[in-house]
Structures are given as structure tokens and as C-alpha cells.
CSV table of C-alpha atoms in Angstrom, one decimal:
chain,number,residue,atom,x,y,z
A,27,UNK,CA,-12.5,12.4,15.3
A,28,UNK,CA,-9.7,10.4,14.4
A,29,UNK,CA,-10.5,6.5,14.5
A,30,UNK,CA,-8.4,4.9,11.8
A,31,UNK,CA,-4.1,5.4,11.4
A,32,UNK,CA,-1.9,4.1,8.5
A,33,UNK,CA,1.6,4.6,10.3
A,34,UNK,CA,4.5,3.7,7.7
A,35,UNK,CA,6.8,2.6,10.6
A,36,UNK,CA,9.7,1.7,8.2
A,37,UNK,CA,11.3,2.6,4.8
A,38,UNK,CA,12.9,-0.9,4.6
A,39,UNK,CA,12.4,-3.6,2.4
A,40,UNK,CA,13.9,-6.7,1.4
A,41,UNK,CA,12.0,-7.0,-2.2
A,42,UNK,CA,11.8,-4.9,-5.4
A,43,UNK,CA,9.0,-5.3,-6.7
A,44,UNK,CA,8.5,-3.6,-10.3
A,45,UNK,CA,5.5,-1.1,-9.5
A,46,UNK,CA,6.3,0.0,-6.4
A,47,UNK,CA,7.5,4.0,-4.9
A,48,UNK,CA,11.1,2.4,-4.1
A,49,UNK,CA,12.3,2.4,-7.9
A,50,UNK,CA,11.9,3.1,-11.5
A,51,UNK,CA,13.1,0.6,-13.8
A,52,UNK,CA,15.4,-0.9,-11.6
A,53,UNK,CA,17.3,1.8,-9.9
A,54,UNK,CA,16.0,2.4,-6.5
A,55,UNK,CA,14.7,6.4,-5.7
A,56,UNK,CA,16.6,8.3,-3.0
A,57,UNK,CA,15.2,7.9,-0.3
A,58,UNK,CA,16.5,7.1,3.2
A,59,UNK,CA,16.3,3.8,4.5
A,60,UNK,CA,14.8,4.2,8.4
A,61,UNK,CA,12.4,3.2,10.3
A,62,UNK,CA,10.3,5.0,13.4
A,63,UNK,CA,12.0,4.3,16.9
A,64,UNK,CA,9.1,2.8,19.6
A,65,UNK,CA,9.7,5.8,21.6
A,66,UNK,CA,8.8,8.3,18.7
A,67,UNK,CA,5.8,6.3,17.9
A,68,UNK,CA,4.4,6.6,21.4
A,69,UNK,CA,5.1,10.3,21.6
A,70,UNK,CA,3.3,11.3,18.0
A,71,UNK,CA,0.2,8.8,18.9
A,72,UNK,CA,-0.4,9.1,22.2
A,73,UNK,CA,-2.2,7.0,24.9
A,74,UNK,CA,-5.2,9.4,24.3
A,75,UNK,CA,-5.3,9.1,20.8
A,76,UNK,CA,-4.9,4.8,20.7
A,77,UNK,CA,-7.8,4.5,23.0
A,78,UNK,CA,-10.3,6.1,20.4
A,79,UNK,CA,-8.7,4.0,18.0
A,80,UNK,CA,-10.7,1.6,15.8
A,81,UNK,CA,-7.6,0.4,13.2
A,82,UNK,CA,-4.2,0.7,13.1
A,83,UNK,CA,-2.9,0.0,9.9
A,84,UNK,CA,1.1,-0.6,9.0
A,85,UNK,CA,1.1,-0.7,5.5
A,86,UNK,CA,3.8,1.7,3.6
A,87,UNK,CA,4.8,3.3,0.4
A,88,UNK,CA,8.6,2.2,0.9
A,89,UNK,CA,9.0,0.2,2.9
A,90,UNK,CA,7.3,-3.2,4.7
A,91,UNK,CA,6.1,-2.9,8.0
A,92,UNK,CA,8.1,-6.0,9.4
A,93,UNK,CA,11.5,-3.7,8.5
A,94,UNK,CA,10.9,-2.4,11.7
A,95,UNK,CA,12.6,-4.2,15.0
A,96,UNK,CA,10.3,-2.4,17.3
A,97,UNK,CA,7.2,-3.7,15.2
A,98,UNK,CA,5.9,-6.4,18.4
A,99,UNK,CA,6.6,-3.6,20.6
A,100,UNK,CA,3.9,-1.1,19.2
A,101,UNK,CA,1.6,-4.2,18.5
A,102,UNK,CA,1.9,-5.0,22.1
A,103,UNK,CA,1.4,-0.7,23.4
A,104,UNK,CA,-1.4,-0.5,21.0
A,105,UNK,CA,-3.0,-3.7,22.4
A,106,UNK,CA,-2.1,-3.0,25.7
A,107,UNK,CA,-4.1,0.6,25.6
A,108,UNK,CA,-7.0,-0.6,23.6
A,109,UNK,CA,-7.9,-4.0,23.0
A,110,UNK,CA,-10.0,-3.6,20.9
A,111,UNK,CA,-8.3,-1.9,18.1
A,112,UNK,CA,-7.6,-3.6,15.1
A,113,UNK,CA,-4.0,-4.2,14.2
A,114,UNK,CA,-3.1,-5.1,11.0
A,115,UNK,CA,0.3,-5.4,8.7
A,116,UNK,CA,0.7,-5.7,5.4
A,117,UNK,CA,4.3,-8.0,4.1
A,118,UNK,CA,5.5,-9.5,1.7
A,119,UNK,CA,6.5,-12.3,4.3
A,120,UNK,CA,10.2,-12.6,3.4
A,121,UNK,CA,11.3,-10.1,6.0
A,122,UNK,CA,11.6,-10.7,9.7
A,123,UNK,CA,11.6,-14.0,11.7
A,124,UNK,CA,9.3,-16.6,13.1
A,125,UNK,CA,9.8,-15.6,16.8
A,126,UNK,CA,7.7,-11.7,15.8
A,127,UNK,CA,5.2,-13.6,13.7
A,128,UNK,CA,4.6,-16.2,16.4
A,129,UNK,CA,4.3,-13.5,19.1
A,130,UNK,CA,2.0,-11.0,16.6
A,131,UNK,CA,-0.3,-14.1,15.9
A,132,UNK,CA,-0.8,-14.2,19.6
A,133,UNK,CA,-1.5,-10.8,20.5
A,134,UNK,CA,-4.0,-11.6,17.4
A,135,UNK,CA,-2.8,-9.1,15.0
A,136,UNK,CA,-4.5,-9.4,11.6
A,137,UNK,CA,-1.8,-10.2,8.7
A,138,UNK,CA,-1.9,-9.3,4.4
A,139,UNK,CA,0.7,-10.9,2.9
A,140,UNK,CA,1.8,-10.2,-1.0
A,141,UNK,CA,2.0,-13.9,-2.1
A,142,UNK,CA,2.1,-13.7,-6.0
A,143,UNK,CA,2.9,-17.7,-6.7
A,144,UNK,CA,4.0,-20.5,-5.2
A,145,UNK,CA,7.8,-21.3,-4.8
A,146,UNK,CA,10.0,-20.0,-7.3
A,147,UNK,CA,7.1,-18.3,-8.8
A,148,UNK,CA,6.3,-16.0,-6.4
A,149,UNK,CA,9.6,-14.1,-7.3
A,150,UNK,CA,8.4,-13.1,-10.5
A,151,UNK,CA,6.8,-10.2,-8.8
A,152,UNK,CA,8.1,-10.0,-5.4
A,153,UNK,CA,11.5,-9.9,-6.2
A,154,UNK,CA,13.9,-11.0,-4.0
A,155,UNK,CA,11.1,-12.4,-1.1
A,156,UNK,CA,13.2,-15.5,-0.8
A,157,UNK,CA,10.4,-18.3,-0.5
A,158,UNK,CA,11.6,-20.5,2.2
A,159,UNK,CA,12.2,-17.3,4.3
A,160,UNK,CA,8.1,-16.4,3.0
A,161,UNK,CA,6.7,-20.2,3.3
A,162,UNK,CA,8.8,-20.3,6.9
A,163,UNK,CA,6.9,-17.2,8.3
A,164,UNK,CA,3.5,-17.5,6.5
A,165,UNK,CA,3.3,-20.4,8.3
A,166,UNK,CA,4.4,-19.8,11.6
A,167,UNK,CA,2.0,-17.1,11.7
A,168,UNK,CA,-0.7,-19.7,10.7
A,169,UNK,CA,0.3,-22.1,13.7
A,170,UNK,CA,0.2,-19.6,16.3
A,171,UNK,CA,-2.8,-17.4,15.6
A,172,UNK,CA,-5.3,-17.0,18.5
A,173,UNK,CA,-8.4,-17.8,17.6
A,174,UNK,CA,-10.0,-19.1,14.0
A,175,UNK,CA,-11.5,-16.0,13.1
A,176,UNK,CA,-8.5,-14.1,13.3
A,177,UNK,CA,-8.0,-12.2,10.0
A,178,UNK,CA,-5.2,-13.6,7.8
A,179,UNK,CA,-5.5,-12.9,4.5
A,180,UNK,CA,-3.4,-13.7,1.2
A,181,UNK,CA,-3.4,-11.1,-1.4
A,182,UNK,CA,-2.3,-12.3,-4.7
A,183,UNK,CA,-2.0,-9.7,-8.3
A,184,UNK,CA,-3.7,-12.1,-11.5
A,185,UNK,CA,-0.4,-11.3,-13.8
A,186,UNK,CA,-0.8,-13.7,-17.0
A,187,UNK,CA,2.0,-15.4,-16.1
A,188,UNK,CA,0.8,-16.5,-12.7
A,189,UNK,CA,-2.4,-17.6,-13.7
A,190,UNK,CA,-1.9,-21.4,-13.0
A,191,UNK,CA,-0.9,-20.7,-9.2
A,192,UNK,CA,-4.2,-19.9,-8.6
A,193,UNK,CA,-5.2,-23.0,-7.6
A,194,UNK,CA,-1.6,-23.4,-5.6
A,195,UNK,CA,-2.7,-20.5,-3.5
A,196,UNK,CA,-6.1,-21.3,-2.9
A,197,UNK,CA,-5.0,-25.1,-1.8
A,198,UNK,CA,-2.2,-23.1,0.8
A,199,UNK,CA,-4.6,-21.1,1.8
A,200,UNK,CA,-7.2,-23.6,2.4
A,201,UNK,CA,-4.1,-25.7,4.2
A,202,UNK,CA,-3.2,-23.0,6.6
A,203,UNK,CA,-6.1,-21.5,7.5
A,204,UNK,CA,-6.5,-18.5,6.1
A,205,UNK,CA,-9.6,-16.3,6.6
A,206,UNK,CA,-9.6,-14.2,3.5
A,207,UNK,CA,-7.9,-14.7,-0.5
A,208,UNK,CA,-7.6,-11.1,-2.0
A,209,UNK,CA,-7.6,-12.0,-5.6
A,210,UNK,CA,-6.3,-8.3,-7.7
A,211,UNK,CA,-6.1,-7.1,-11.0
A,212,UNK,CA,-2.5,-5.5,-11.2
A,213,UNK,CA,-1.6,-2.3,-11.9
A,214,UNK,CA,0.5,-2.5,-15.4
A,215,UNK,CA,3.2,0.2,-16.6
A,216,UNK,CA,3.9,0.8,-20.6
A,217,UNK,CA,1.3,-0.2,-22.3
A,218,UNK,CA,0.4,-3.5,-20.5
A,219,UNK,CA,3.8,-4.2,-19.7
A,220,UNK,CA,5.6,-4.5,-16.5
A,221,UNK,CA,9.1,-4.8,-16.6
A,222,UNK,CA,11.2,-7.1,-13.6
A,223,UNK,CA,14.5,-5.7,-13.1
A,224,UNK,CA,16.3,-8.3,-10.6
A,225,UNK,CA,18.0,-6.4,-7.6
A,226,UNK,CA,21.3,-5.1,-9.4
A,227,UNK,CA,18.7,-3.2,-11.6
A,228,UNK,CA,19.4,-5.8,-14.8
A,229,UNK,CA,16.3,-6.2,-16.9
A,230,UNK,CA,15.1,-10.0,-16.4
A,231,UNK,CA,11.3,-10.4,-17.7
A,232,UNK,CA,8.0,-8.4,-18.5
A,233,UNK,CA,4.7,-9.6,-16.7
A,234,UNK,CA,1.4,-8.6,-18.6
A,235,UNK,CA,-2.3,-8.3,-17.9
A,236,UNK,CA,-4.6,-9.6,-20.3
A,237,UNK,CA,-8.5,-8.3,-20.3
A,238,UNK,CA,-10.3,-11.3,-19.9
A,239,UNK,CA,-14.4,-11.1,-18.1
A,240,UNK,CA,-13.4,-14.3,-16.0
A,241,UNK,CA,-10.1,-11.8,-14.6
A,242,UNK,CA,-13.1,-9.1,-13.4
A,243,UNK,CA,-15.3,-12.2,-11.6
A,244,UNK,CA,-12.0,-13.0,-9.8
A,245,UNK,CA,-11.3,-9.6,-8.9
A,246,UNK,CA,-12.0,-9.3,-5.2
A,247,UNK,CA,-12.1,-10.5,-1.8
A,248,UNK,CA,-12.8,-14.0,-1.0
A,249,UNK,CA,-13.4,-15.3,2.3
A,250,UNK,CA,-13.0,-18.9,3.2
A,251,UNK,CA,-16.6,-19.9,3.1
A,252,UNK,CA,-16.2,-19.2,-0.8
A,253,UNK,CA,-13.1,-21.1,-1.3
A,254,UNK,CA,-15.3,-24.0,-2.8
A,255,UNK,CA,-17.0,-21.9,-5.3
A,256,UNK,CA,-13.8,-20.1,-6.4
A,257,UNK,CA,-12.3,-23.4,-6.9
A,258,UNK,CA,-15.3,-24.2,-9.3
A,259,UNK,CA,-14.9,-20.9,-11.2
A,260,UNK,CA,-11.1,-21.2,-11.8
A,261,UNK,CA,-11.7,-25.0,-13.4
A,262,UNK,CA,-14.9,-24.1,-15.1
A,263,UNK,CA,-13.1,-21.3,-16.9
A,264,UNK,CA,-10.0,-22.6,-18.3
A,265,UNK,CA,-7.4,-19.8,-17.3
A,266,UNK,CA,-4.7,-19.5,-20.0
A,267,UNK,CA,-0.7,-18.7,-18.3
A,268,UNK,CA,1.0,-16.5,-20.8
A,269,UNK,CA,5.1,-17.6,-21.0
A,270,UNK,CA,6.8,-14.8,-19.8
A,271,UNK,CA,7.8,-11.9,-22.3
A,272,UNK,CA,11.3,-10.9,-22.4
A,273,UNK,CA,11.2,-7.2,-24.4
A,274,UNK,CA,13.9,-6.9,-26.9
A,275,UNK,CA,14.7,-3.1,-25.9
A,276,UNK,CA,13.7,-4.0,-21.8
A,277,UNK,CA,17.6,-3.9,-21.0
A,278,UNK,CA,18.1,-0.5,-22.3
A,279,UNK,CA,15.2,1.2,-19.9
A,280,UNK,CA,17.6,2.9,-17.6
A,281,UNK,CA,17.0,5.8,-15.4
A,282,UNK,CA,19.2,8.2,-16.6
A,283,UNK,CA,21.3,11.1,-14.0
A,284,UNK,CA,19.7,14.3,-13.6
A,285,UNK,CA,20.6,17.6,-11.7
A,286,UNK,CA,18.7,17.3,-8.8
A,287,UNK,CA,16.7,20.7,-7.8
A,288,UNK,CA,13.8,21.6,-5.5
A,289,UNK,CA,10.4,22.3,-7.0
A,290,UNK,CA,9.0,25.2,-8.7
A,291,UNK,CA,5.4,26.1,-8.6
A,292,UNK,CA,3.8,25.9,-11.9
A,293,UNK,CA,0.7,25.3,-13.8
A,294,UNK,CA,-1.0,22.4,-14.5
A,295,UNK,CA,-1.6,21.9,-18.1
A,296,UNK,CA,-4.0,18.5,-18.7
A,297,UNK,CA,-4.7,17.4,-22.2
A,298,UNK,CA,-8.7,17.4,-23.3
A,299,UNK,CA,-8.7,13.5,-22.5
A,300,UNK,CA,-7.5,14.0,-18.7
A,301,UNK,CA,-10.2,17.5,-18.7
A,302,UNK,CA,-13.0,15.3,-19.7
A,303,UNK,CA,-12.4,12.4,-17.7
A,304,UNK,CA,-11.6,15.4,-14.9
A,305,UNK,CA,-15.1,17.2,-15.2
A,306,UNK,CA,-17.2,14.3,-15.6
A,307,UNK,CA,-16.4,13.8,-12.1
A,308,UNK,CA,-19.1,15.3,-10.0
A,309,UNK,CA,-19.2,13.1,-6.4
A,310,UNK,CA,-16.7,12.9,-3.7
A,311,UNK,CA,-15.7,10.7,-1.9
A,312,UNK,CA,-13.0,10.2,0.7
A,313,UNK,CA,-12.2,7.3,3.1
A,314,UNK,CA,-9.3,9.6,4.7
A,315,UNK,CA,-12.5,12.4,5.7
A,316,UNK,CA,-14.8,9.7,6.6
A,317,UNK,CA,-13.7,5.9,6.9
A,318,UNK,CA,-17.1,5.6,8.6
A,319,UNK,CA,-19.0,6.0,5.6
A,320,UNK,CA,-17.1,7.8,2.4
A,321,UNK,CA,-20.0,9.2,0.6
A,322,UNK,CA,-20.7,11.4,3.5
A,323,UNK,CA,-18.5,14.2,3.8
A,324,UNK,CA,-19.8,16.5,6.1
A,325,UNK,CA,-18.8,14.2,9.4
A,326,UNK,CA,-15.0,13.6,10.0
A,327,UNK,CA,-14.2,9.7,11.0
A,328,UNK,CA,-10.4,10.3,10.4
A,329,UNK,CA,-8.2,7.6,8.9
A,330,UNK,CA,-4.8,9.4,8.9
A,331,UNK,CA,-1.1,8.3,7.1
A,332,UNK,CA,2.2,8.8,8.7
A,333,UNK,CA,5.0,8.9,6.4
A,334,UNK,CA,8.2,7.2,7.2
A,335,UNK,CA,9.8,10.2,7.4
A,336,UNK,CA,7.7,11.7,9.7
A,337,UNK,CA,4.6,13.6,8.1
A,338,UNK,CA,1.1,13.9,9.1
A,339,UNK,CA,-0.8,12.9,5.5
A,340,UNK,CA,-4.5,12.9,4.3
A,341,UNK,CA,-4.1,9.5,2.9
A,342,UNK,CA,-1.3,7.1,1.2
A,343,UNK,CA,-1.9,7.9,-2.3
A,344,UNK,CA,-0.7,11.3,-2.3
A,345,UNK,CA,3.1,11.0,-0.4
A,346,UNK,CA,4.2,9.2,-3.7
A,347,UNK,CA,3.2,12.1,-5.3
A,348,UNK,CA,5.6,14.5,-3.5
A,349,UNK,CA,8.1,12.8,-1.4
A,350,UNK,CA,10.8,12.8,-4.1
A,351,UNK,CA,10.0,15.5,-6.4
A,352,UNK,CA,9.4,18.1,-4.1
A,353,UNK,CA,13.3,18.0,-3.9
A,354,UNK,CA,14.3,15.8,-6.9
A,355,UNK,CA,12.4,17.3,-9.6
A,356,UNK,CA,13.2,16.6,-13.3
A,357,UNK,CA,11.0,19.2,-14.6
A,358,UNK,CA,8.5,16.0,-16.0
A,359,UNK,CA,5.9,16.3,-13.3
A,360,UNK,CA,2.9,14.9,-14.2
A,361,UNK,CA,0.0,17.8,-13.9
A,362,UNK,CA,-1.8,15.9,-11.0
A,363,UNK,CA,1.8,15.8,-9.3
A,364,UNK,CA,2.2,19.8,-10.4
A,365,UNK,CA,-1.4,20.4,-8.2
A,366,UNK,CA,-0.4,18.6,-5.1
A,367,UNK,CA,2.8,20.3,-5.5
A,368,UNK,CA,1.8,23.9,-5.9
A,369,UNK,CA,-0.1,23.0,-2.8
A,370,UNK,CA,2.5,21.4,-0.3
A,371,UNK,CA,4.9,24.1,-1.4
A,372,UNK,CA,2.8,27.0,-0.5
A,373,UNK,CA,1.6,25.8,2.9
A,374,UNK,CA,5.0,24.7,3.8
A,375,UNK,CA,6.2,21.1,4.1
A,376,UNK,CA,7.0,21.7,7.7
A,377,UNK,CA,3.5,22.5,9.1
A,378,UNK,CA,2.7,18.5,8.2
A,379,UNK,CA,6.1,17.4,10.1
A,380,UNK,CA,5.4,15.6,13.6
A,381,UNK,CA,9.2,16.0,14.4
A,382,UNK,CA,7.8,18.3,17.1
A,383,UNK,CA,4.4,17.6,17.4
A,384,UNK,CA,1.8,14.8,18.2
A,385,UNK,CA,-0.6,13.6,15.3
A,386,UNK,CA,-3.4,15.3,17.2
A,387,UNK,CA,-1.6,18.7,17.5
A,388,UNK,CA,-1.3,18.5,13.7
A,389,UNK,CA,-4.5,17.5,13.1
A,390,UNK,CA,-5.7,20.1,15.0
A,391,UNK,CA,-3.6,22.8,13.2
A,392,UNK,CA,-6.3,22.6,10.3
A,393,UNK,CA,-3.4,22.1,8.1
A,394,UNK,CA,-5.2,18.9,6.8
A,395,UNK,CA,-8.2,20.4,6.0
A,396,UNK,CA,-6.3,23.9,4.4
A,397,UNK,CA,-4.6,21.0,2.4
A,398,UNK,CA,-7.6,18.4,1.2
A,399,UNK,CA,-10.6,18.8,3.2
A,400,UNK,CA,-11.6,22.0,2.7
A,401,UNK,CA,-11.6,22.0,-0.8
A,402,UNK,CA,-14.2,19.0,-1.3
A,403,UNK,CA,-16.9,21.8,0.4
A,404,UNK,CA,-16.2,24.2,-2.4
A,405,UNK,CA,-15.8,21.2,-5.0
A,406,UNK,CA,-11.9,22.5,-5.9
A,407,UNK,CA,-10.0,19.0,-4.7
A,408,UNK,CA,-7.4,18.0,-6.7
A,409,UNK,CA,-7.8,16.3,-10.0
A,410,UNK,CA,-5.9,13.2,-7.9
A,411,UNK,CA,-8.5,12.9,-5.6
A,412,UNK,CA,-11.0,13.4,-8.3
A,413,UNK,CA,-10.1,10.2,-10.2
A,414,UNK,CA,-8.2,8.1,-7.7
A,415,UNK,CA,-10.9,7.8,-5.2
A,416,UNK,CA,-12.7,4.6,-4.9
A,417,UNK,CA,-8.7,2.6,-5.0
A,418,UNK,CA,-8.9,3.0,-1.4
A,419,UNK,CA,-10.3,-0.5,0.0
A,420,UNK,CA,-11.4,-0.2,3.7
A,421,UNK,CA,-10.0,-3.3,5.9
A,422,UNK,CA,-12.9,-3.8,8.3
């Protein structure tokens, strides 16, 4: 049963954030920048399928949700055929305008937005989410939300060099409202670096991530009835900001031109370190199979991704995976890239597509299950799902 969707309804973005799909050290991937039509949408879903619905998630790999013009549209159809389904979208706030966050907050949509500082600051990540444009429709969102409870939640990464906000954040959030602080440790690239490239790809700052215990107590969700004890935690434990590292060789990281070529199947080759890590792996679990409960893998509670460009997936960690080097390969794949791969290539890209087809059609094709599913019953899944799972956080 399919109860859960995560539809990437655009490929746009205003930002460029350093670890995100979109680009590697600075330049931005090839991919198309689109977005799914309202009509499409309706067609691949389906009344049918929307009133079984439990979530509908518009997150994204590429793009932000709010790149979409039809985005109140599909709030309003999903709303419309089950009111009880949970809609939520995830933005970095600085795309959009205040008449589609006024209306979302009153069809009481639930909203994430990626706010990494206050003012300026917040720029050091989300690069190029202009704050007025962010502070204008953060807040309008926070006027015109329906009822209290609605959840509207903040998610801000702990970089070193954002460390003092942390009290910023927790006052705005405090001032406007908001239900839930999402306090997470960053992913970091090279080391514990992570380089900021501004949006002509020019090398402008590292941020860093230092190991610190009080980093792991902050690590999580907090809802507002916590706000006071999180304030106590953040004075009591003296957070140092780190000054922001500029990298003497950062400027000369540049993505250099390749041949571009389609994939050839190969053979994963893992060093002894990944094997280890690989094989002492013995449980699955899978909040794609079952968002219900994700230890339990023999009942299907489905939670589904739509690409942007219009393929059924298990999940959203493994489109990144593919979507570019399955015809942009540089020969470099990684050998958990090499596994999906081999896999997509020999079933055929085309029996995920939904060009022709409604999600449930798909679904039903079994091509999900010849794909992912399947292979957790004969304890074959791939070496991503192996030691990636648990990064999926549910949102009810």
C-alpha cells in the first residue's frame, strides 16, 4: 500500500548551496531546469491514489519545492481529495512570494525551512537565499498559519562558523511561532572542509565541523515546549564560532571538462575498510518498504520518490546516485554508485519512467521490488542501502 510520496515537483532553485546534487565545487551539473506541470501531477497520482495518502512530501534533490508556479495548486487538489493528508515543503525560503506562503499557511500546509544564520549569515551556506526575500516569507507564513499546532519547523546545520546564531534562531523561532527547531550536524566534504563557491562558481570561504559532545546533545529535533531548556544548554556550554577559513589552494578546485559518455556496467571493487564496514551490517531497514514501522520488512507501507524528471524511485538517496552518471560518466564511479548502476542499466531506465504511466501502474509493474525490495528477502541490497539507512528521518 502506498501511504507516503516525496514528489520533486521542480528542478529549480534560487541558492547554491555547497553540498548539494546541483554542483560540485561551484559549477553547477547538467541537469535541466523544469518543473512538473499541475496537470501531469494529477495524471501520475491520481484521485485514487491521494485519498490513501497519509504524507505528501515536496522535498527534492535539485531543486526547491517553491520553484514550482503550480505549487498552491497541488496543495489545494491534494487537500481538496483528502484532508487529512499531510502536506509538507521543504525551502530554503528565498524563493517564491508572500501571496503562495500566505495561501499554503491557510490550507495548513506544514513548512521546513533551511535557515542557517540570521541576516547576512545565513548566506554562508544558503548561498544566494537573499535574506529579506527569506525573513519576508518566513514570516508571512508565520502570520497566516491556521491553527497553533500547525507544523512549522526551522532546520538549521551547526557549521563552526554559525555557532553564535544559535541563540538568533532559537529567539526567531520563539518570536514567530514556530512548532519545531531541527538542530543538524552537517554533512562535511574534504576532510572537514566545505568549500562556498558564490554563484559565478569563484571560491569565497570553507565552513568546518568540529567534534564537540555538546554538538551531539544539540543534534536533533526540538519542539517548542523545549525551547527553554535548549536555551539553558547553549549558555551553559560555552559554544566556540570558528572565523571562517579561507583555503590557500580553495580557488584552484575546479571541475575540469570531460567527454561525456553513457555508462558501462562494471564491477564494484570496495577496499577492506568499505568490506568490513559492509559485512558488519546484518539488519535492514527501510523507511521507503515500510514508513509504518522500518524494522519490519515483511509489510509494505510505501513512501515513494518522484524525480523531477519523471521517475518512479525507491527513496531520495539513490537518484543522486544515477541521474548524472548514468549518462555523464567520468569513469570515477564510486563502487556503491557502480551497484546501483549495474542495476538501473540492466532493468532499463524506462520501466521506472511515469511519462506514460501512473505511480500506481509502476508500482505495480514490480519494477521497484526487482530493483530494491526484493533483494532485502535474500539479504543481497546494495551496499548503499546497507550503510545509508537510518539517514532517512520520518516527518510525522
Amino acid at each position: 500500500m502506498i501511504t507516503h510520496l516525496d514528489f520533486e515537483l521542480s528542478s529549480i532553485c534560487n541558492a547554491g548551496c555547497p553540498v548539494c546534487s546541483r554542483r560540485i565545487y561551484g559549477s553547477f551539473n547538467p541537469f535541466e531546469q523544469t518543473y512538473w506541470k499541475f496537470e501531469d501531477i494529477k495524471r501520475v497520482v491520481g484521485v485514487d491514489l491521494v485519498k490513501q495518502l497519509k504524507f505528501f512530501n515536496v522535498c527534492g534533490n535539485f531543486g526547491d519545492g517553491m520553484g514550482n508556479p503550480d505549487i498552491v495548486k497541488v496543495a489545494e487538489w491534494v487537500k481538496l481529495n483528502n484532508p487529512e493528508c499531510e502536506f509538507h515543503i521543504s525551502t530554503n525560503g528565498g524563493i517564491g512570494d508572500t501571496t503562495q506562503y500566505k495561501k499554503l499557511a491557510e490550507l495548513d500546509v506544514r513548512i521546513t525551512f533551511g535557515i542557517d544564520g540570521y541576516g547576512d549569515k545565513n548566506e554562508l551556506y544558503r548561498i544566494n537565499a537573499k535574506w529579506d526575500k527569506v525573513y519576508e516569507n518566513f514570516k508571512t507564513f508565520s502570520k497566516y498559519k491556521k491553527h497553533t499546532d500547525q507544523r512549522f519547523t526551522i532546520q538549521f546545520l551547526l557549521w563552526d562558523q554559525t555557532r553564535d546564531q544559535i541563540e538568533q534562531i532559537v529567539k526567531l523561532a520563539e518570536e514567530s511561532n514556530i512548532t519545531h527547531l531541527h538542530l543538524l550536524k552537517p554533512f562535511t566534504q574534504h576532510s572537514g572542509y566545505t568549500r562556498g563557491f558564490n554563484m559565478k562558481g569563484e571560491y569565497t570561504h570553507s565552513l568546518t565541523l568540529t567534534e564537540d559532545p555538546i554538538i551531539d546533545t544539540l543534534n536533533r529535533v526540538w519542539a517548542k515546549e523545549e525551547f527553554s531548556v535548549l536555551k539553558e544548554i547553549i549558555k551553559e556550554s560555552k559554544l566556540k564560532t570558528h572565523p571562517l577559513v579561507l583555503e590557500p589552494d580553495g580557488h584552484l578546485l575546479k571541475v575540469l571538462p570531460h567527454k561525456i559518455k553513457n555508462f558501462i556496467p562494471k564491477d564494484p571493487k570496495f577496499n577492506e575498510e568499505e568490506l568490513v564496514k559492509i559485512n558488519s551490517i546484518n539488519k535492514q531497514s527501510c523507511y521507503s518498504f515500510n514508513s509504518k514501522n522500518t524494522d519490519d520488512l515483511t509489510q509494505e507501507y510505501n513512501n515513494l520518490y518522484i524525480t523531477y524528471n519523471g521517475y518512479l524511485m525507491p527513496c531520495c538517496m539513490i537518484p543522486p546516485l544515477y541521474s548524472f552518471k548514468l549518462n555523464h560518466s567520468t569513469d570515477d564511479e564510486s563502487p556503491y554508485q557502480i551497484e546501483i548502476l549495474n542495476s538501473v542499466t540492466e532493468i532499463g531506465i524506462e520501466q521506472f519512467s511515469l511519462k506514460n504511466k501512473t505511480i500506481q501502474e509502476v508500482y505495480n509493474s514490480g519494477v521497484l521490488h526487482k530493483f530494491v525490495y526484493d533483494k532485502f528477502k535474500s539479504n543481497s541490497q546494495f551496499s548503499f542501502c546497507k550503510t545509508t539507512c537510518g539517514k532517512c528521518i520520518p516527518l510525522i
